[in-house]
CSV table of C-alpha atoms in Angstrom, one decimal:
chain,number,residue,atom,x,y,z
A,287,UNK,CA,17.1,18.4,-7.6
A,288,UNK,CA,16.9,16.4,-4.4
A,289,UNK,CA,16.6,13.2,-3.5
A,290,UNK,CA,13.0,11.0,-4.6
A,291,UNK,CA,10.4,12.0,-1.6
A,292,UNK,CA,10.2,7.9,-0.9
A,293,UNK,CA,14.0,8.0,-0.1
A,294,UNK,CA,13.7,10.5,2.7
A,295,UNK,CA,10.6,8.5,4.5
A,296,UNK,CA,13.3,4.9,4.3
A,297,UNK,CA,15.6,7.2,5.9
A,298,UNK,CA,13.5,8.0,9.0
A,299,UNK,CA,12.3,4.3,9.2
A,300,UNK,CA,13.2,2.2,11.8
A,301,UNK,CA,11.8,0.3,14.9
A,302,UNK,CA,9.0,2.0,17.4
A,303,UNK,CA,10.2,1.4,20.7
A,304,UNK,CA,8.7,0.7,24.0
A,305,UNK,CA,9.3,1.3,27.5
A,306,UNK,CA,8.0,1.5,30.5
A,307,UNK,CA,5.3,0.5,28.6
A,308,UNK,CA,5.3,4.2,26.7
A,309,UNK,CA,5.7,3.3,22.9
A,310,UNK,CA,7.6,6.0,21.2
A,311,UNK,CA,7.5,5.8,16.9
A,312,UNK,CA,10.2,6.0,14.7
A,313,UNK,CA,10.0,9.0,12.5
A,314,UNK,CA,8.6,6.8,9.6
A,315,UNK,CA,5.5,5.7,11.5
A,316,UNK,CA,5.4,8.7,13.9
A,317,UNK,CA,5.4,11.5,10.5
A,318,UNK,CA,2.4,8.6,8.2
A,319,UNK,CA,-0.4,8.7,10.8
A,320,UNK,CA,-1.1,12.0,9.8
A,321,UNK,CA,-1.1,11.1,6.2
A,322,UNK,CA,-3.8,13.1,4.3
A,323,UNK,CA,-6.2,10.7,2.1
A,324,UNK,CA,-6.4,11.0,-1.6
A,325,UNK,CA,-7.3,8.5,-4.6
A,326,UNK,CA,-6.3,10.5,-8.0
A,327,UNK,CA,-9.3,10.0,-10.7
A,328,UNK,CA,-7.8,11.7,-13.7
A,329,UNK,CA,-5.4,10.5,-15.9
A,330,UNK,CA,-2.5,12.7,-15.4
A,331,UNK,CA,0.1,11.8,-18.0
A,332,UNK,CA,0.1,11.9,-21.3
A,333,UNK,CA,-0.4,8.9,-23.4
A,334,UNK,CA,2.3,7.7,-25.6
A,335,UNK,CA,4.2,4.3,-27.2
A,336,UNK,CA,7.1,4.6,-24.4
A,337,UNK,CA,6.4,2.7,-21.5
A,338,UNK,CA,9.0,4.1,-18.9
A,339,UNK,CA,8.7,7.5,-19.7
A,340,UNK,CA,5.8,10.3,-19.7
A,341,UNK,CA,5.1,13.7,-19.1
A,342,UNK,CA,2.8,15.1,-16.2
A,343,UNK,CA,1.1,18.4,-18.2
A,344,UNK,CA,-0.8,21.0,-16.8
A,345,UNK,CA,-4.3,20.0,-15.2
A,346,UNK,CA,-6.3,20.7,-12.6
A,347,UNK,CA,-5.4,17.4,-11.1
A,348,UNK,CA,-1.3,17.6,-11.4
A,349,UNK,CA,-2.3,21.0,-9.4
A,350,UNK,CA,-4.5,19.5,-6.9
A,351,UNK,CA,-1.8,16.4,-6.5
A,352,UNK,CA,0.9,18.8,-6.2
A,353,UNK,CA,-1.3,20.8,-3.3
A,354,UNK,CA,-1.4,17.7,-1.3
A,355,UNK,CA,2.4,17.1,-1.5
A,356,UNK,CA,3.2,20.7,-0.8
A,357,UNK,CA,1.1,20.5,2.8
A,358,UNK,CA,2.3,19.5,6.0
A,359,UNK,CA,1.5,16.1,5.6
A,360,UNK,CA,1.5,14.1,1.9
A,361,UNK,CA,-1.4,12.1,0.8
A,362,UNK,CA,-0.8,8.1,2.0
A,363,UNK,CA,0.7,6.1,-1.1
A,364,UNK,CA,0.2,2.5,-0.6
A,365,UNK,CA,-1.9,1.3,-3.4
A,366,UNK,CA,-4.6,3.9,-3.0
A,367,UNK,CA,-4.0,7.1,-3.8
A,368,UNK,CA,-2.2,6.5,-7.6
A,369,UNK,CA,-5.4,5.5,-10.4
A,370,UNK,CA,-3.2,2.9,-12.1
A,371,UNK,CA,-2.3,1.0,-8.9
A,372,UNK,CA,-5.1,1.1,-7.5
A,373,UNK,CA,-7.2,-0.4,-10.8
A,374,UNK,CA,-4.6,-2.9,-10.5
A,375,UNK,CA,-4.7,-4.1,-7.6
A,376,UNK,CA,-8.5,-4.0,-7.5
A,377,UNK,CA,-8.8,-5.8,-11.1
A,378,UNK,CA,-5.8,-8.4,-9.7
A,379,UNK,CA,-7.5,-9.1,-6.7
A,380,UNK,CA,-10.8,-9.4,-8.4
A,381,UNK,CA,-9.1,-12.6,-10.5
A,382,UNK,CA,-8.4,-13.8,-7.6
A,383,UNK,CA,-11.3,-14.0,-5.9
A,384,UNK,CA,-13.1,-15.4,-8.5
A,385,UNK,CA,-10.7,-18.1,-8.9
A,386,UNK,CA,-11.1,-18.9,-5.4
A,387,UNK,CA,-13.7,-22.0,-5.3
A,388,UNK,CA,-13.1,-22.9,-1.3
A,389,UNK,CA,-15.4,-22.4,1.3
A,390,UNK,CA,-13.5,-20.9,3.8
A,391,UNK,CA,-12.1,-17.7,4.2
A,392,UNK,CA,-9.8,-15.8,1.3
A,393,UNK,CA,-6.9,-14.9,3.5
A,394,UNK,CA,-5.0,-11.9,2.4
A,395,UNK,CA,-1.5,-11.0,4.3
A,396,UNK,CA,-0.8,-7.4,3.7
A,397,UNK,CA,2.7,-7.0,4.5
A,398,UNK,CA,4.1,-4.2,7.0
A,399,UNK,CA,2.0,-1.4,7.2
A,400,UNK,CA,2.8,2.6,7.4
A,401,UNK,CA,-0.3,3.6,9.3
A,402,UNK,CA,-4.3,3.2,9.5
A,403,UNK,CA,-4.6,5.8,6.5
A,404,UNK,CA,-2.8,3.5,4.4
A,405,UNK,CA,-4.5,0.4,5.8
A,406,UNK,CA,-7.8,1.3,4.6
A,407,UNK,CA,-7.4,2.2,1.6
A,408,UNK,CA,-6.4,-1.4,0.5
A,409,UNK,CA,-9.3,-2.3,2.8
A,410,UNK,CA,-11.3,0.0,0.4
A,411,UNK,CA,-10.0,-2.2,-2.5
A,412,UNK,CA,-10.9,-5.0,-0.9
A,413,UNK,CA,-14.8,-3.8,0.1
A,414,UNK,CA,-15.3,-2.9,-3.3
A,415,UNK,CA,-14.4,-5.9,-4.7
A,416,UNK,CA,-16.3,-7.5,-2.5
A,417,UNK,CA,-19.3,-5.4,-3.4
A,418,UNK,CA,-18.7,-5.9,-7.7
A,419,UNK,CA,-18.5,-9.4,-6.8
A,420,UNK,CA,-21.5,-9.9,-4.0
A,421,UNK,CA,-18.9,-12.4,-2.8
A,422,UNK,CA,-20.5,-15.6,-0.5
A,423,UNK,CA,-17.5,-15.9,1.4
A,424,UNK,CA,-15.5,-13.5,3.7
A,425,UNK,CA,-11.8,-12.5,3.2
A,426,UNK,CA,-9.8,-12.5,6.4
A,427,UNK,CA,-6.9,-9.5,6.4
A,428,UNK,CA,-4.1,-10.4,8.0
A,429,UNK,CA,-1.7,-6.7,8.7
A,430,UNK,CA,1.4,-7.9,10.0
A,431,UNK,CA,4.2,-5.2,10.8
A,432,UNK,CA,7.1,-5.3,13.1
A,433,UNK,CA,6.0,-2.0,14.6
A,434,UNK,CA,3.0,-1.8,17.3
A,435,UNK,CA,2.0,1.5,16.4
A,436,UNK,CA,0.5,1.1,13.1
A,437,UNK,CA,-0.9,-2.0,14.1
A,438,UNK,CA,-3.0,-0.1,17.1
A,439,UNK,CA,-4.0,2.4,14.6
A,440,UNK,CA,-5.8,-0.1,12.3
A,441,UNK,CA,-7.4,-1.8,15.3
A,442,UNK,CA,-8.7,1.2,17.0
A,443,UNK,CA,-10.0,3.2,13.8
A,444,UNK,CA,-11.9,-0.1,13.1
A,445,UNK,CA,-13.3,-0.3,16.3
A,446,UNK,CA,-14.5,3.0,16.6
A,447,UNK,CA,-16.2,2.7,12.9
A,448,UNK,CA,-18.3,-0.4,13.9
A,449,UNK,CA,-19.0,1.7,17.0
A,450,UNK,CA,-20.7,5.1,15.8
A,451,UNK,CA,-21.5,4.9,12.2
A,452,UNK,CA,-21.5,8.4,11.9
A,453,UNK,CA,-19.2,11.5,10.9
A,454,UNK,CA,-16.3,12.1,11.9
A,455,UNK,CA,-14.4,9.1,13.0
A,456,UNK,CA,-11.5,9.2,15.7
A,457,UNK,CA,-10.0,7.3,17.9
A,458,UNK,CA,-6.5,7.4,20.3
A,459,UNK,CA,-3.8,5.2,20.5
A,460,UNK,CA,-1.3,6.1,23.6
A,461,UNK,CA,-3.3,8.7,24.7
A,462,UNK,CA,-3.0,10.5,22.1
A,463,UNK,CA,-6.3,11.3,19.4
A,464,UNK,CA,-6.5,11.0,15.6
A,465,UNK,CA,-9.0,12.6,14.0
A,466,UNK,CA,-9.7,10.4,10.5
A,467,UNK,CA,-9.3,12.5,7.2
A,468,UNK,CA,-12.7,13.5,5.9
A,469,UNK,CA,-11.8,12.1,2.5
A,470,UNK,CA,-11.2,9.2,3.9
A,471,UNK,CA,-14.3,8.8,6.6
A,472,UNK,CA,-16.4,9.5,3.5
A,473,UNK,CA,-15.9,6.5,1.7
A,474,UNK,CA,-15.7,4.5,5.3
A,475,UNK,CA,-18.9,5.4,5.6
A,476,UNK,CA,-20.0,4.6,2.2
A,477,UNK,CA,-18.7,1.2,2.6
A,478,UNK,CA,-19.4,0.6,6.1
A,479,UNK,CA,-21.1,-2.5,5.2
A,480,UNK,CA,-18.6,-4.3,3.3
A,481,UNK,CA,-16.0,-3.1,5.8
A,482,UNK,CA,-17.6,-4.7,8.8
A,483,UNK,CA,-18.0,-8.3,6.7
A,484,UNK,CA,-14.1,-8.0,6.4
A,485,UNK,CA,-12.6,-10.2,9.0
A,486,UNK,CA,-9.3,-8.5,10.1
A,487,UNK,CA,-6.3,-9.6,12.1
A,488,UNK,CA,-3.1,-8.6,13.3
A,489,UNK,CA,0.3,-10.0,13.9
A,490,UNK,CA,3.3,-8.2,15.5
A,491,UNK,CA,6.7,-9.5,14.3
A,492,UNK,CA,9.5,-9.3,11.4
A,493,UNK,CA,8.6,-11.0,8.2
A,494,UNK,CA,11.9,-12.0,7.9
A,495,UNK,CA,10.6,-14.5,11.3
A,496,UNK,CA,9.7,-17.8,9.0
A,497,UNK,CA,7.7,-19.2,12.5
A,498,UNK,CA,5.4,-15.9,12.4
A,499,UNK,CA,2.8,-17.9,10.4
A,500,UNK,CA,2.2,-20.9,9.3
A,501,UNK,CA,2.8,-23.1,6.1
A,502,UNK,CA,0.2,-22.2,3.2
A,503,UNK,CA,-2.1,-20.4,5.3
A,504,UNK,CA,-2.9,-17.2,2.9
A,505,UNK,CA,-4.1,-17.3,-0.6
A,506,UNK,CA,-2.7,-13.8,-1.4
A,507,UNK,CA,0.2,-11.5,0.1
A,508,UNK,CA,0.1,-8.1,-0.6
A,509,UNK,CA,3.6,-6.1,-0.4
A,510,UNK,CA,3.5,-2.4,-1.2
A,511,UNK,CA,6.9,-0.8,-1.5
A,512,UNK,CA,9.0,-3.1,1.4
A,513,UNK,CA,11.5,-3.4,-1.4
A,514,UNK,CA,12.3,0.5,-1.4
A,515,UNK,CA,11.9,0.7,2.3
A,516,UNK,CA,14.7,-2.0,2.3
A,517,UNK,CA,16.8,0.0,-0.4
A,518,UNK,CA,16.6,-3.1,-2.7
A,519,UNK,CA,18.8,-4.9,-0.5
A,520,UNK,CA,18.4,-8.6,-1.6
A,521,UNK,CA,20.0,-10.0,1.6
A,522,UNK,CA,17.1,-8.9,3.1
A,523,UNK,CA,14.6,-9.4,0.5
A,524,UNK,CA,15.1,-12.8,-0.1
A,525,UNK,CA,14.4,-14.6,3.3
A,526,UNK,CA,11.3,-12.3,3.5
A,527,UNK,CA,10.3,-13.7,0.0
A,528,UNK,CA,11.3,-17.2,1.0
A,529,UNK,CA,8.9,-16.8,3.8
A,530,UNK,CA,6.0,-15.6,1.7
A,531,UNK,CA,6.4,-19.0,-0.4
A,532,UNK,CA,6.3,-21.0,2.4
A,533,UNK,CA,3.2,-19.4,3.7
A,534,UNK,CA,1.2,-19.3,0.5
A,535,UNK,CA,-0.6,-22.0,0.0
A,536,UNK,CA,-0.2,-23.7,-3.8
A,537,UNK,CA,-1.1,-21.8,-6.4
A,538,UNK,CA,-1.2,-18.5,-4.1
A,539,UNK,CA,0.2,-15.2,-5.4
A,540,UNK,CA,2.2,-12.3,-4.3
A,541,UNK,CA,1.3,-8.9,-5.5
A,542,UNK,CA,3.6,-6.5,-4.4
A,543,UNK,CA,4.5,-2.9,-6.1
A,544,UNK,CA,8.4,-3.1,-6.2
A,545,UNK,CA,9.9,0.1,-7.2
A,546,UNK,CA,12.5,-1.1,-9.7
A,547,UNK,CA,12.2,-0.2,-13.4
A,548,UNK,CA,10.6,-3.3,-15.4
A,549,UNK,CA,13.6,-3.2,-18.2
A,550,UNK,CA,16.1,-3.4,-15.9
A,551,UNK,CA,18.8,-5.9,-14.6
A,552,UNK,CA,18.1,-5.2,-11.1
A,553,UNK,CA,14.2,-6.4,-12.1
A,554,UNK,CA,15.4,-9.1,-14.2
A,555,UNK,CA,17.9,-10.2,-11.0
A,556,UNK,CA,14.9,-9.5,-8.6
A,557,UNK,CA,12.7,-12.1,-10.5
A,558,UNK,CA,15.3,-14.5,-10.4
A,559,UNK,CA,15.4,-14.1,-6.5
A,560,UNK,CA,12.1,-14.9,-6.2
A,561,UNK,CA,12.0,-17.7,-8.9
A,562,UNK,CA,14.5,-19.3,-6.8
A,563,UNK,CA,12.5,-19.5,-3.3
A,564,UNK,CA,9.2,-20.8,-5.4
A,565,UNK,CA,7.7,-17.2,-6.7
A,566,UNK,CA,7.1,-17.5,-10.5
A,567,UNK,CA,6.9,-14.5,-12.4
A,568,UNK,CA,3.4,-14.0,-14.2
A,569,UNK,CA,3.9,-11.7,-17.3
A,570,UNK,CA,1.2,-10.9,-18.1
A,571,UNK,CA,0.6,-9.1,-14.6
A,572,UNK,CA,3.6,-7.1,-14.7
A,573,UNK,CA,3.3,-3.6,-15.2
A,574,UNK,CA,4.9,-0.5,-15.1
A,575,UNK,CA,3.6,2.4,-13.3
A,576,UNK,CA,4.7,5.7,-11.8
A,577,UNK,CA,4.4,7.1,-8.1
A,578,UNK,CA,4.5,10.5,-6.8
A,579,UNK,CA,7.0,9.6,-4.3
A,580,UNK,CA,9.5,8.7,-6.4
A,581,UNK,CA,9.8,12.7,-7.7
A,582,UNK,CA,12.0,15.0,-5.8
A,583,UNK,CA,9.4,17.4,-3.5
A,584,UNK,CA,10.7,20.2,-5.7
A,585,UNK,CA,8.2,19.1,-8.7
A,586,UNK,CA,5.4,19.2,-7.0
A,587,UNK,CA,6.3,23.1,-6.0
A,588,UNK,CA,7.4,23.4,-9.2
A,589,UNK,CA,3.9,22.9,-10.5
A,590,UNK,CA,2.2,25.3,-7.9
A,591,UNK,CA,4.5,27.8,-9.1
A,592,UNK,CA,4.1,27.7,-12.3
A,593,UNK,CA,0.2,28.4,-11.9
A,594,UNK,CA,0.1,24.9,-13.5
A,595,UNK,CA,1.8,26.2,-17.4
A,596,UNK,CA,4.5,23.4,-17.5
A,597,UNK,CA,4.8,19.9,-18.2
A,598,UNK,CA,7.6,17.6,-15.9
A,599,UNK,CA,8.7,14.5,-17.1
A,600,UNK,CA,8.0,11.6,-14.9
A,601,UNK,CA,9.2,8.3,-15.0
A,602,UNK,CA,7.4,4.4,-15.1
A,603,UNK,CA,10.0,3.2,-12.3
A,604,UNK,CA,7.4,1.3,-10.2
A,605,UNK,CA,6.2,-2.2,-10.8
A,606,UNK,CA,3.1,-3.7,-10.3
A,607,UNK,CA,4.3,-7.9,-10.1
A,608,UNK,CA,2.7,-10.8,-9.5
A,609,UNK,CA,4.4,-14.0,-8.5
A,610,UNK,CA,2.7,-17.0,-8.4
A,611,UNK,CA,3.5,-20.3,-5.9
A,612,UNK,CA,4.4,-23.1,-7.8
């Protein structure tokens, strides 16, 4: 089979450009605005003792999955569209929040960005915890990426939700117009409310820039994936998580979905990395997940033709981490 669908979008990634003040995408950012939007509901693998490996059997949801990454343009990952990252990161967050006795703001860094569709499905998490919680004070999202383009998608969806209420969102970004998936405008609308008591913010620059915020100003940093975009690379990785330690405040956390295998060395070396810049392993929050990106494209047309009558193995090699400041 060929390579894991993830690998091919890192290969494409690399720095939207501008001039003459024309931005042009890179093929990463340029090919995820056009993300479909999907959260799975079912549970789609079977149940068993082994915690790294499953099997994906026939369903009407492995067929609808496989429908989506089988069009033109893939559902948005991030930690959305899979049920076990999503409840994680929800239920995560939620602890959070509660343990959060300030007055001010709950500021929330969410880490590079692949487009708007992506964007609002963590703001999604966030509104709904906010609604289980009937929170009485505001989180502030911070989306920082080193690409513009993303960025203006976030901004101008959001603008043009608080604007008009009503379906079907769009909006345009270099004179160019998006038209919002209608999976997604659904639960936009839904939880318009909670949406607009979101405080968000944007900040252009490389997280591997320690003066692009300052000292212990978030309570929470969310990462989705960076590791896999950066092909594990821990040159790379460890000034960015030296940076998220020194802009946590004490006691903040890191959540951040890593794409290495839990009972690995590589994991075992990657928690070491970030024990040594001041990110603590918390146990107890680690766990291991799968992610339809990290199958080969020829599964998922596999299963449509099949008429659905096979099972594929798939394999826990994401993790769902979270570091804590000390």
């Amino acid at each position: 089979m060929s390579q894991k669908i993830q690998t091919k979008l890192n290969d494409s990634a690399h720095i939207c450009q501008v001039s003459n003040h024309q931005l042009t995408p890179c093929g990463y950012h340029d090919s995820r605005v056009y993300c479909e939007f999907s959260g799975i509901t079912d549970d789609l693998l079977e149940s068993n003792s082994d915690r790294f490996h499953s099997f994906m059997p026939p369903s009407k949801g492995a067929t609808e999955l496989a429908k989506l990454f089988c069009a033109n343009y893939p559902p948005a990952g991030s930690w959305y569209l899979v049920k076990e990252q999503r409840l994680w990161f929800k239920e995560s967050l939620k602890q959070r929040l509660i343990a959060h006795t300030a007055d001010t703001p709950f500021q929330l860094l969410i880490a590079g960005v692949a487009s708007y569709v992506h964007a609002l499905g963590q703001l999604l998490i966030c509104a709904q915890a906010q609604r289980e919680l009937q929170l009485s004070f505001k989180i502030q999202v911070t989306f920082s990426d080193r690409c513009s383009f993303p960025l203006e998608q976030i901004r101008a969806f959001l603008k043009a939700a608080e604007a008009t209420p009503f379906f079907r969102y769009s909006f345009e970004v270099e004179d160019k117009k998006f038209k919002c998936p209608k999976a997604l405008d659904k639960l936009v609308r839904d939880f318009h409310k909670e949406l607009n008591d979101i405080s968000v913010q944007y900040q252009l620059g490389d997280l591997t820039d320690s003066s692009l915020f300052p000292n212990e100003q978030f309570d929470l940093v969310s990462e989705h994936f960076m590791t896999s975009l950066l092909y594990k690379n821990f040159e790379i990785i460890k000034p960015i998580r030296a940076n998220y330690s020194a802009w946590l405040k004490s006691g903040g956390w890191l959540f951040s979905a890593d794409g290495i295998r839990a009972d690995s060395e590589v994991y075992t070396d990657f928690a070491a990395l970030n024990a040594d810049v001041g990110l603590v392993l918390d146990d107890s929050s680690t766990t291991p997940v799968w992610d339809p990106y990290g199958l080969p494209q020829e599964v998922f047309q596999a299963i449509l033709d099949s008429a659905g009558a096979k099972r594929y193995p798939v394999e826990n090699d994401n993790t769902m981490s979270g570091f804590v400041k000390q």
